[in-house]
Amino acid sequence: MSFTDFAFTRHPIENMLVISAIIFCAGLYTVMTRKNAVSILMGVELILNAANINFVTFSQYLPTHGIDGGVFSIFVILLAAAEAAVALAIIIGIYQNFGRVDVDVADTMKE
Amino acid sequence: MGTEELLLNAVFYVFAIGAVAAAIGVALSPNIIRSAFALLGVLFSVAALYAFMRADFIVAAQIIIYVGGILVLIIFAVMLTHKITDVNVSNESAHGPAAVFAVLCMLVSLCVIATWMWKWDRSAPAESPAPAVVTLLGDSKPSTASVSMALLQGDGSTGVVPGGEVRSPFAILRYTVTSASARAQSAHVTLECSERIENQPKPEKRWAPWGQVRETTLALADGKGSAEERFSGLKPGRYRWIATFADEKGILVLVKHVCPTCRMEGEPRAVCSTPDCEHKGKPLVTQPWEVQGAEFTVEAGLTRPLGVALMTRYLLPFELVSVLLLAALVGAAYLARKEVKEA
């Protein structure tokens, strides 16, 4: 095992997948541990980015299906934009009603 | 490993470690503003990774939409809803189980990657990929076959990008430069062809089934440079494809199916359907397909194939996404507006 066995230029897919796995897990951890709604949104963005890296990697290095992966990554970016807009509007709404943006304050529907 | 490759790897690892470190920063930083700026680092580094994969349009989309749009929104939300001094917002009790779960996820994904490792790109190129679109222009009837090929690897292997329709018995799945002498004007090329008609009762021997390998010679139109340097990465430009196809004896032929009298072309095993042709109703004849001198252009980048895909195959999803974006815009404006109290 030498450095060449792990070099990006020799094994690009594995390198990209490992990066994306780490980013995904960081996003997962963020989503699970944070109380602040904006932080949770950041975790979701990390997860979406990790998925996007996988799409682009397979699309660019194994294009048996052409550029479908690239198209999907564009869709994911657009959906992330829509999701962020709506989520932040909801967060602003929570802030107006409760004075905080912690997700555990917005449980009034339980009562 | 040459200096150039070493440098490429070094720069790649700078961005890779940057992305990973910033992602961990987002996850662990107790200060939400620091988290937001770490997220900026992640998004920029991921854009750099896309650039390494030569997905140029996605780099632009990532920077414009994520960094310019989403991140600014998030930072706005942080600033609007948060007191800068109040930093301790995380849920301490859940950290242990969450960390265990995230590490488990990590291990599972690494195991999956390790299982598949070395299987994807055993003959990995010495360069990162150069996605380029090769469009067969053709001076004769290859013009009916507008074949788009995306250059998959630096060694010249390609895959076909959907969008190019091949009205021929063959689709060229990929080609590999097997030998190219340094000074030669042509390269010996292995073509992997596929037949478009499946389950044929008696496949004609001249047609390659899926994955069968054919060999041909590619030469340069302008005669500049050696084939080795030109075909290892096909720079954008116009090329002439001088194809010598051979059959089982060594001469490969790209065939087409025509009526001997009225020259109507059609699918394999089709019959002539020209109204006043004397061969009407009789099967078409297989003929060698003249592709000598067919030209093709090479375009670098993903922008054009992406645009073509979004406007053809993905038109409906594309329109739905635009409607969704509009709905999200209206919904966000509705949600965030302040109730006007009546006096």
CSV table of C-alpha atoms in Angstrom, one decimal:
chain,number,residue,atom,x,y,z
A,1,MET,CA,0.0,0.0,0.0
A,2,SER,CA,1.5,3.3,-1.0
A,3,PHE,CA,0.2,6.7,-1.5
A,4,THR,CA,-0.7,6.0,-5.1
A,5,ASP,CA,-3.2,3.5,-4.0
A,6,PHE,CA,-5.2,6.3,-2.4
A,7,ALA,CA,-4.4,9.1,-4.7
A,8,PHE,CA,-7.4,11.0,-6.0
A,9,THR,CA,-6.2,10.8,-9.6
A,10,ARG,CA,-6.0,7.0,-9.4
A,11,HIS,CA,-9.2,6.3,-7.5
A,12,PRO,CA,-11.4,9.4,-7.8
A,13,ILE,CA,-14.7,7.6,-7.0
A,14,GLU,CA,-13.6,6.2,-3.7
A,15,ASN,CA,-12.1,9.5,-2.6
A,16,MET,CA,-15.2,11.4,-3.4
A,17,LEU,CA,-17.5,8.8,-1.7
A,18,VAL,CA,-15.5,8.9,1.5
A,19,ILE,CA,-15.7,12.7,1.6
A,20,SER,CA,-19.4,12.6,1.0
A,21,ALA,CA,-19.8,10.0,3.7
A,22,ILE,CA,-18.0,12.1,6.3
A,23,ILE,CA,-20.1,15.2,5.3
A,24,PHE,CA,-23.3,13.2,5.5
A,25,CYS,CA,-22.5,11.9,9.0
A,26,ALA,CA,-21.6,15.4,10.1
A,27,GLY,CA,-24.9,16.6,8.8
A,28,LEU,CA,-26.7,13.7,10.5
A,29,TYR,CA,-25.0,14.5,13.8
A,30,THR,CA,-25.9,18.2,13.5
A,31,VAL,CA,-29.6,17.4,12.8
A,32,MET,CA,-29.8,15.0,15.8
A,33,THR,CA,-28.0,17.1,18.4
A,34,ARG,CA,-29.1,20.7,17.7
A,35,LYS,CA,-32.1,22.4,19.2
A,36,ASN,CA,-31.8,25.6,17.2
A,37,ALA,CA,-34.0,25.3,14.0
A,38,VAL,CA,-31.5,27.2,11.9
A,39,SER,CA,-28.7,24.7,13.0
A,40,ILE,CA,-30.9,21.8,12.0
A,41,LEU,CA,-31.4,23.4,8.6
A,42,MET,CA,-27.6,23.7,8.2
A,43,GLY,CA,-27.4,20.0,8.9
A,44,VAL,CA,-29.9,19.3,6.3
A,45,GLU,CA,-27.9,21.3,3.8
A,46,LEU,CA,-24.8,19.2,4.7
A,47,ILE,CA,-26.8,16.0,4.0
A,48,LEU,CA,-28.0,17.4,0.7
A,49,ASN,CA,-24.5,18.4,-0.3
A,50,ALA,CA,-23.2,14.9,0.5
A,51,ALA,CA,-25.9,13.3,-1.7
A,52,ASN,CA,-25.1,15.8,-4.4
A,53,ILE,CA,-21.4,14.8,-4.4
A,54,ASN,CA,-22.4,11.2,-4.9
A,55,PHE,CA,-24.7,12.1,-7.8
A,56,VAL,CA,-22.0,14.1,-9.6
A,57,THR,CA,-19.3,11.5,-8.9
A,58,PHE,CA,-21.2,8.7,-10.5
A,59,SER,CA,-22.4,10.9,-13.3
A,60,GLN,CA,-18.9,12.0,-14.1
A,61,TYR,CA,-16.9,8.8,-13.6
A,62,LEU,CA,-19.4,6.1,-14.6
A,63,PRO,CA,-21.6,7.7,-17.2
A,64,THR,CA,-23.5,4.6,-18.2
A,65,HIS,CA,-26.6,6.7,-17.8
A,66,GLY,CA,-25.1,9.8,-19.4
A,67,ILE,CA,-25.5,12.9,-17.4
A,68,ASP,CA,-28.6,11.9,-15.4
A,69,GLY,CA,-26.6,12.3,-12.2
A,70,GLY,CA,-25.7,15.9,-13.2
A,71,VAL,CA,-29.4,16.7,-13.9
A,72,PHE,CA,-30.4,15.3,-10.5
A,73,SER,CA,-27.8,17.3,-8.7
A,74,ILE,CA,-29.2,20.5,-10.3
A,75,PHE,CA,-32.7,19.4,-9.1
A,76,VAL,CA,-31.3,18.8,-5.6
A,77,ILE,CA,-29.7,22.2,-5.5
A,78,LEU,CA,-33.0,23.9,-6.6
A,79,LEU,CA,-35.1,21.9,-4.1
A,80,ALA,CA,-32.6,22.8,-1.4
A,81,ALA,CA,-33.2,26.5,-2.3
A,82,ALA,CA,-37.0,26.0,-2.1
A,83,GLU,CA,-36.7,24.1,1.1
A,84,ALA,CA,-34.5,26.7,2.7
A,85,ALA,CA,-36.9,29.5,1.8
A,86,VAL,CA,-39.9,27.8,3.3
A,87,ALA,CA,-38.0,26.5,6.3
A,88,LEU,CA,-36.6,29.9,7.1
A,89,ALA,CA,-40.1,31.5,6.7
A,90,ILE,CA,-41.4,28.9,9.3
A,91,ILE,CA,-38.4,29.7,11.6
A,92,ILE,CA,-39.3,33.4,11.4
A,93,GLY,CA,-42.9,32.5,12.2
A,94,ILE,CA,-41.8,30.4,15.2
A,95,TYR,CA,-39.6,33.3,16.4
A,96,GLN,CA,-42.5,35.7,16.1
A,97,ASN,CA,-44.7,33.5,18.2
A,98,PHE,CA,-42.4,32.1,20.8
A,99,GLY,CA,-39.5,34.5,20.9
A,100,ARG,CA,-37.0,31.7,20.3
A,101,VAL,CA,-36.2,29.4,17.4
A,102,ASP,CA,-35.6,26.2,19.4
A,103,VAL,CA,-37.6,23.4,17.9
A,104,ASP,CA,-38.8,22.2,21.3
A,105,VAL,CA,-40.8,25.3,22.0
A,106,ALA,CA,-43.0,24.8,19.0
A,107,ASP,CA,-45.0,22.0,20.5
A,108,THR,CA,-48.3,23.8,21.1
A,109,MET,CA,-50.1,21.4,18.7
A,110,LYS,CA,-49.6,18.6,21.2
A,111,GLU,CA,-51.8,20.3,23.8
B,1,MET,CA,3.5,9.7,-10.5
B,2,GLY,CA,4.6,12.9,-12.2
B,3,THR,CA,4.9,16.4,-10.7
B,4,GLU,CA,1.6,17.5,-12.3
B,5,GLU,CA,-0.3,14.6,-10.9
B,6,LEU,CA,1.3,15.1,-7.5
B,7,LEU,CA,0.3,18.7,-7.5
B,8,LEU,CA,-3.3,17.8,-8.6
B,9,ASN,CA,-3.5,15.4,-5.7
B,10,ALA,CA,-2.1,17.9,-3.2
B,11,VAL,CA,-4.6,20.6,-4.2
B,12,PHE,CA,-7.4,18.0,-4.1
B,13,TYR,CA,-6.6,17.0,-0.6
B,14,VAL,CA,-6.4,20.6,0.5
B,15,PHE,CA,-10.0,21.0,-0.6
B,16,ALA,CA,-11.1,17.6,0.6
B,17,ILE,CA,-9.7,18.1,4.1
B,18,GLY,CA,-11.1,21.6,4.1
B,19,ALA,CA,-14.6,20.3,3.3
B,20,VAL,CA,-14.4,17.6,5.9
B,21,ALA,CA,-13.0,19.9,8.6
B,22,ALA,CA,-15.6,22.5,7.9
B,23,ALA,CA,-18.4,20.0,8.0
B,24,ILE,CA,-17.2,18.7,11.3
B,25,GLY,CA,-17.0,22.4,12.4
B,26,VAL,CA,-20.6,22.8,11.5
B,27,ALA,CA,-21.5,19.8,13.5
B,28,LEU,CA,-19.5,20.6,16.6
B,29,SER,CA,-19.2,24.3,16.9
B,30,PRO,CA,-21.2,25.6,19.9
B,31,ASN,CA,-21.5,29.0,18.3
B,32,ILE,CA,-24.2,29.1,15.7
B,33,ILE,CA,-22.6,32.0,13.8
B,34,ARG,CA,-19.4,30.0,13.5
B,35,SER,CA,-21.4,27.1,12.3
B,36,ALA,CA,-22.9,29.3,9.6
B,37,PHE,CA,-19.4,30.4,8.4
B,38,ALA,CA,-18.1,26.8,8.6
B,39,LEU,CA,-21.0,25.9,6.3
B,40,LEU,CA,-19.7,28.6,3.9
B,41,GLY,CA,-16.4,26.7,3.9
B,42,VAL,CA,-18.1,23.4,3.2
B,43,LEU,CA,-20.1,24.8,0.3
B,44,PHE,CA,-17.1,26.4,-1.3
B,45,SER,CA,-14.9,23.3,-0.8
B,46,VAL,CA,-17.7,21.1,-2.3
B,47,ALA,CA,-17.8,23.5,-5.3
B,48,ALA,CA,-14.0,22.9,-5.7
B,49,LEU,CA,-14.6,19.2,-5.6
B,50,TYR,CA,-17.1,19.6,-8.4
B,51,ALA,CA,-14.5,21.5,-10.3
B,52,PHE,CA,-12.1,18.6,-9.8
B,53,MET,CA,-14.7,16.4,-11.4
B,54,ARG,CA,-15.0,18.9,-14.2
B,55,ALA,CA,-18.7,19.5,-13.7
B,56,ASP,CA,-18.4,23.1,-14.6
B,57,PHE,CA,-22.1,24.1,-14.6
B,58,ILE,CA,-22.7,22.4,-11.2
B,59,VAL,CA,-19.8,24.4,-9.8
B,60,ALA,CA,-21.5,27.6,-10.9
B,61,ALA,CA,-24.9,26.5,-9.6
B,62,GLN,CA,-23.4,25.5,-6.3
B,63,ILE,CA,-21.7,28.9,-5.8
B,64,ILE,CA,-24.6,31.0,-7.0
B,65,ILE,CA,-27.5,29.2,-5.4
B,66,TYR,CA,-26.0,27.7,-2.3
B,67,VAL,CA,-23.4,30.3,-1.3
B,68,GLY,CA,-25.2,33.3,-2.8
B,69,GLY,CA,-28.7,32.3,-1.9
B,70,ILE,CA,-29.2,29.7,0.7
B,71,LEU,CA,-26.2,30.6,2.9
B,72,VAL,CA,-27.1,34.3,2.9
B,73,LEU,CA,-30.7,33.4,3.9
B,74,ILE,CA,-29.4,31.2,6.7
B,75,ILE,CA,-27.0,33.9,8.0
B,76,PHE,CA,-29.9,36.4,7.8
B,77,ALA,CA,-32.1,34.0,9.8
B,78,VAL,CA,-29.3,33.5,12.4
B,79,MET,CA,-28.8,37.2,12.8
B,80,LEU,CA,-32.5,38.0,13.0
B,81,THR,CA,-33.5,35.3,15.5
B,82,HIS,CA,-30.4,35.0,17.6
B,83,LYS,CA,-28.7,37.0,20.3
B,84,ILE,CA,-25.0,37.0,19.5
B,85,THR,CA,-24.1,36.5,23.1
B,86,ASP,CA,-26.4,33.5,23.5
B,87,VAL,CA,-24.3,30.7,22.1
B,88,ASN,CA,-25.2,27.6,24.0
B,89,VAL,CA,-28.1,26.2,22.1
B,90,SER,CA,-27.3,22.6,21.5
B,91,ASN,CA,-29.1,19.7,23.2
B,92,GLU,CA,-26.5,18.3,25.5
B,93,SER,CA,-28.4,15.1,26.5
B,94,ALA,CA,-28.6,13.7,23.0
B,95,HIS,CA,-24.9,14.0,22.1
B,96,GLY,CA,-23.7,10.6,23.1
B,97,PRO,CA,-26.3,8.4,21.3
B,98,ALA,CA,-26.2,10.8,18.3
B,99,ALA,CA,-22.4,10.5,18.0
B,100,VAL,CA,-22.6,6.7,18.3
B,101,PHE,CA,-25.3,6.7,15.5
B,102,ALA,CA,-23.4,9.0,13.3
B,103,VAL,CA,-20.2,7.0,13.7
B,104,LEU,CA,-22.1,3.8,12.9
B,105,CYS,CA,-23.5,5.3,9.7
B,106,MET,CA,-20.0,6.4,8.8
B,107,LEU,CA,-18.7,2.8,9.4
B,108,VAL,CA,-21.5,1.3,7.3
B,109,SER,CA,-20.8,3.7,4.4
B,110,LEU,CA,-17.1,3.1,4.6
B,111,CYS,CA,-17.7,-0.6,4.5
B,112,VAL,CA,-19.9,-0.3,1.5
B,113,ILE,CA,-17.2,1.8,-0.2
B,114,ALA,CA,-14.5,-0.6,0.7
B,115,THR,CA,-16.5,-3.5,-0.6
B,116,TRP,CA,-16.9,-1.8,-4.0
B,117,MET,CA,-13.4,-0.3,-3.9
B,118,TRP,CA,-11.2,-1.0,-6.9
B,119,LYS,CA,-14.1,-2.3,-8.8
B,120,TRP,CA,-15.2,1.0,-10.4
B,121,ASP,CA,-12.1,2.2,-12.0
B,122,ARG,CA,-9.5,-0.5,-12.1
B,123,SER,CA,-8.0,0.9,-15.2
B,124,ALA,CA,-8.2,4.4,-13.7
B,125,PRO,CA,-6.7,7.1,-15.8
B,126,ALA,CA,-3.7,9.1,-14.8
B,127,GLU,CA,-5.7,12.2,-15.1
B,128,SER,CA,-9.0,13.3,-13.8
B,129,PRO,CA,-11.8,13.0,-16.3
B,130,ALA,CA,-12.3,15.4,-19.1
B,131,PRO,CA,-16.0,15.3,-19.9
B,132,ALA,CA,-16.3,16.4,-23.4
B,133,VAL,CA,-19.0,16.0,-25.9
B,134,VAL,CA,-18.1,14.4,-29.1
B,135,THR,CA,-20.7,15.1,-31.7
B,136,LEU,CA,-20.5,13.2,-35.0
B,137,LEU,CA,-21.1,15.7,-37.7
B,138,GLY,CA,-20.5,13.6,-40.7
B,139,ASP,CA,-20.4,14.6,-44.3
B,140,SER,CA,-22.6,11.8,-45.6
B,141,LYS,CA,-25.2,9.8,-43.8
B,142,PRO,CA,-23.4,9.6,-40.5
B,143,SER,CA,-25.1,13.0,-40.1
B,144,THR,CA,-28.3,11.0,-39.4
B,145,ALA,CA,-26.3,9.6,-36.5
B,146,SER,CA,-25.6,12.5,-34.3
B,147,VAL,CA,-23.7,10.6,-31.7
B,148,SER,CA,-22.9,12.4,-28.5
B,149,MET,CA,-20.2,10.8,-26.5
B,150,ALA,CA,-18.9,12.1,-23.2
B,151,LEU,CA,-15.3,11.6,-22.7
B,152,LEU,CA,-15.2,9.5,-19.6
B,153,GLN,CA,-11.6,9.2,-18.8
B,154,GLY,CA,-8.3,10.8,-19.7
B,155,ASP,CA,-7.3,7.7,-21.5
B,156,GLY,CA,-9.9,8.2,-24.1
B,157,SER,CA,-12.6,5.8,-22.9
B,158,THR,CA,-16.0,7.3,-23.5
B,159,GLY,CA,-19.6,6.7,-22.8
B,160,VAL,CA,-22.6,7.8,-24.8
B,161,VAL,CA,-24.6,10.7,-23.6
B,162,PRO,CA,-28.3,10.3,-24.2
B,163,GLY,CA,-29.6,12.9,-26.5
B,164,GLY,CA,-27.7,11.8,-29.4
B,165,GLU,CA,-29.8,9.5,-31.4
B,166,VAL,CA,-28.2,6.8,-33.5
B,167,ARG,CA,-30.1,5.8,-36.5
B,168,SER,CA,-27.7,3.0,-37.2
B,169,PRO,CA,-27.4,-0.6,-36.1
B,170,PHE,CA,-24.7,0.4,-33.7
B,171,ALA,CA,-24.3,2.6,-30.8
B,172,ILE,CA,-20.7,3.1,-29.9
B,173,LEU,CA,-20.6,2.6,-26.2
B,174,ARG,CA,-17.1,3.5,-25.6
B,175,TYR,CA,-13.8,3.5,-27.3
B,176,THR,CA,-10.4,3.0,-25.8
B,177,VAL,CA,-7.1,3.9,-27.3
B,178,THR,CA,-5.2,0.7,-27.2
B,179,SER,CA,-2.0,1.9,-28.9
B,180,ALA,CA,-0.8,5.1,-30.2
B,181,SER,CA,2.7,5.7,-31.2
B,182,ALA,CA,4.2,9.0,-30.0
B,183,ARG,CA,4.7,10.4,-33.5
B,184,ALA,CA,1.9,8.7,-35.3
B,185,GLN,CA,-1.0,10.6,-36.8
B,186,SER,CA,-3.4,7.9,-36.0
B,187,ALA,CA,-4.3,5.7,-33.0
B,188,HIS,CA,-5.3,2.2,-32.8
B,189,VAL,CA,-8.7,2.3,-31.2
B,190,THR,CA,-10.9,-0.3,-29.7
B,191,LEU,CA,-14.6,0.4,-30.2
B,192,GLU,CA,-17.1,-1.2,-27.9
B,193,CYS,CA,-20.3,-1.3,-29.9
B,194,SER,CA,-23.8,-2.4,-29.1
B,195,GLU,CA,-26.6,-3.5,-31.2
B,196,ARG,CA,-29.8,-1.5,-30.9
B,197,ILE,CA,-32.1,-4.4,-31.8
B,198,GLU,CA,-32.2,-7.0,-29.1
B,199,ASN,CA,-33.4,-10.6,-29.1
B,200,GLN,CA,-32.8,-10.9,-32.8
B,201,PRO,CA,-33.5,-14.5,-33.8
B,202,LYS,CA,-30.4,-14.8,-36.0
B,203,PRO,CA,-27.9,-12.1,-35.3
B,204,GLU,CA,-25.9,-11.3,-38.2
B,205,LYS,CA,-22.3,-11.9,-37.6
B,206,ARG,CA,-21.2,-8.5,-38.7
B,207,TRP,CA,-22.9,-6.9,-35.9
B,208,ALA,CA,-21.4,-6.8,-32.5
B,209,PRO,CA,-23.6,-7.7,-29.7
B,210,TRP,CA,-23.5,-5.8,-26.5
B,211,GLY,CA,-20.0,-5.2,-25.3
B,212,GLN,CA,-18.2,-6.8,-28.2
B,213,VAL,CA,-15.0,-5.1,-29.1
B,214,ARG,CA,-14.2,-3.7,-32.5
B,215,GLU,CA,-11.0,-2.1,-33.5
B,216,THR,CA,-10.5,0.9,-35.7
B,217,THR,CA,-8.1,3.7,-36.4
B,218,LEU,CA,-8.7,7.2,-35.6
B,219,ALA,CA,-6.7,9.9,-37.3
B,220,LEU,CA,-6.5,13.6,-36.9
B,221,ALA,CA,-8.1,15.9,-39.4
B,222,ASP,CA,-5.6,18.7,-39.2
B,223,GLY,CA,-2.6,16.4,-38.9
B,224,LYS,CA,-1.2,18.4,-36.0
B,225,GLY,CA,0.3,16.8,-33.0
B,226,SER,CA,0.6,13.1,-32.3
B,227,ALA,CA,-2.3,10.8,-31.8
B,228,GLU,CA,-1.1,9.9,-28.4
B,229,GLU,CA,-1.3,13.4,-27.0
B,230,ARG,CA,-4.4,14.2,-28.9
B,231,PHE,CA,-6.4,11.2,-28.0
B,232,SER,CA,-5.4,11.2,-24.4
B,233,GLY,CA,-7.9,13.7,-23.4
B,234,LEU,CA,-9.4,15.0,-26.7
B,235,LYS,CA,-9.1,18.7,-26.5
B,236,PRO,CA,-12.0,20.8,-27.8
B,237,GLY,CA,-11.8,21.1,-31.6
B,238,ARG,CA,-12.8,19.5,-34.8
B,239,TYR,CA,-11.5,16.0,-35.7
B,240,ARG,CA,-11.8,13.8,-38.6
B,241,TRP,CA,-12.7,10.3,-37.9
B,242,ILE,CA,-11.1,8.0,-40.4
B,243,ALA,CA,-12.7,4.7,-39.5
B,244,THR,CA,-11.5,1.4,-40.9
B,245,PHE,CA,-14.0,-1.1,-39.6
B,246,ALA,CA,-13.2,-4.7,-39.9
B,247,ASP,CA,-15.3,-7.9,-40.0
B,248,GLU,CA,-14.3,-11.2,-38.5
B,249,LYS,CA,-11.4,-11.5,-41.0
B,250,GLY,CA,-10.0,-8.2,-39.8
B,251,ILE,CA,-12.1,-5.7,-41.7
B,252,LEU,CA,-14.8,-4.2,-39.6
B,253,VAL,CA,-17.7,-2.6,-41.3
B,254,LEU,CA,-20.3,-0.3,-39.9
B,255,VAL,CA,-23.4,-1.4,-41.7
B,256,LYS,CA,-26.6,0.3,-42.6
B,257,HIS,CA,-29.8,-1.2,-44.0
B,258,VAL,CA,-31.0,0.1,-47.3
B,259,CYS,CA,-33.3,-0.8,-50.1
B,260,PRO,CA,-31.1,-1.7,-53.2
B,261,THR,CA,-33.3,0.3,-55.6
B,262,CYS,CA,-34.8,3.3,-53.8
B,263,ARG,CA,-32.0,3.7,-51.1
B,264,MET,CA,-34.5,3.9,-48.3
B,265,GLU,CA,-32.7,3.4,-45.0
B,266,GLY,CA,-34.3,1.6,-42.1
B,267,GLU,CA,-33.9,-0.5,-39.0
B,268,PRO,CA,-32.3,-4.0,-39.3
B,269,ARG,CA,-34.9,-6.6,-40.6
B,270,ALA,CA,-37.2,-3.8,-41.8
B,271,VAL,CA,-38.8,-4.0,-45.2
B,272,CYS,CA,-38.9,-1.4,-47.9
B,273,SER,CA,-42.0,0.8,-47.6
B,274,THR,CA,-41.5,3.2,-50.5
B,275,PRO,CA,-44.8,3.2,-52.4
B,276,ASP,CA,-43.7,2.8,-56.0
B,277,CYS,CA,-40.5,0.9,-55.4
B,278,GLU,CA,-40.2,-2.4,-57.0
B,279,HIS,CA,-38.6,-3.8,-53.8
B,280,LYS,CA,-41.6,-2.7,-51.7
B,281,GLY,CA,-42.2,-5.3,-49.0
B,282,LYS,CA,-38.9,-6.9,-49.4
B,283,PRO,CA,-36.3,-6.8,-46.7
B,284,LEU,CA,-33.6,-4.2,-46.7
B,285,VAL,CA,-30.1,-5.1,-47.7
B,286,THR,CA,-27.2,-4.7,-45.3
B,287,GLN,CA,-24.5,-2.5,-46.8
B,288,PRO,CA,-21.3,-1.1,-45.5
B,289,TRP,CA,-21.7,2.3,-44.0
B,290,GLU,CA,-19.4,4.9,-45.4
B,291,VAL,CA,-18.1,6.7,-42.5
B,292,GLN,CA,-14.7,7.5,-43.9
B,293,GLY,CA,-14.1,11.2,-43.3
B,294,ALA,CA,-16.9,11.7,-40.8
B,295,GLU,CA,-16.0,14.6,-38.6
B,296,PHE,CA,-16.8,15.2,-35.1
B,297,THR,CA,-16.3,18.1,-32.8
B,298,VAL,CA,-15.3,17.9,-29.2
B,299,GLU,CA,-16.8,20.3,-26.7
B,300,ALA,CA,-15.6,20.6,-23.2
B,301,GLY,CA,-17.9,21.0,-20.2
B,302,LEU,CA,-21.2,19.9,-18.9
B,303,THR,CA,-23.2,23.0,-19.7
B,304,ARG,CA,-24.5,22.0,-23.1
B,305,PRO,CA,-25.4,18.4,-22.3
B,306,LEU,CA,-27.1,19.5,-19.2
B,307,GLY,CA,-29.1,22.1,-21.0
B,308,VAL,CA,-30.1,19.6,-23.7
B,309,ALA,CA,-31.1,17.1,-21.1
B,310,LEU,CA,-33.2,19.6,-19.2
B,311,MET,CA,-34.9,20.8,-22.3
B,312,THR,CA,-35.7,17.3,-23.7
B,313,ARG,CA,-35.7,14.3,-21.4
B,314,TYR,CA,-36.2,16.2,-18.2
B,315,LEU,CA,-38.5,18.9,-19.5
B,316,LEU,CA,-41.5,17.9,-17.3
B,317,PRO,CA,-39.4,17.6,-14.0
B,318,PHE,CA,-37.8,20.8,-14.9
B,319,GLU,CA,-41.1,22.6,-15.3
B,320,LEU,CA,-42.4,21.0,-12.1
B,321,VAL,CA,-39.4,22.2,-10.2
B,322,SER,CA,-39.9,25.7,-11.5
B,323,VAL,CA,-43.6,25.6,-10.3
B,324,LEU,CA,-42.4,24.3,-7.0
B,325,LEU,CA,-39.9,27.1,-6.6
B,326,LEU,CA,-42.7,29.6,-7.4
B,327,ALA,CA,-44.9,27.9,-4.8
B,328,ALA,CA,-42.1,28.0,-2.3
B,329,LEU,CA,-41.6,31.7,-2.9
B,330,VAL,CA,-45.2,32.6,-2.4
B,331,GLY,CA,-45.5,30.3,0.6
B,332,ALA,CA,-42.4,31.7,2.2
B,333,ALA,CA,-43.7,35.2,1.7
B,334,TYR,CA,-47.1,34.2,3.2
B,335,LEU,CA,-45.6,32.4,6.2
B,336,ALA,CA,-43.1,35.2,7.1
B,337,ARG,CA,-45.5,38.1,6.8
B,338,LYS,CA,-46.4,39.8,10.0
B,339,GLU,CA,-50.1,39.7,11.0
B,340,VAL,CA,-51.7,43.1,10.9
B,341,LYS,CA,-53.5,43.6,14.0
B,342,GLU,CA,-56.9,45.3,13.6
B,343,ALA,CA,-57.4,48.3,15.6
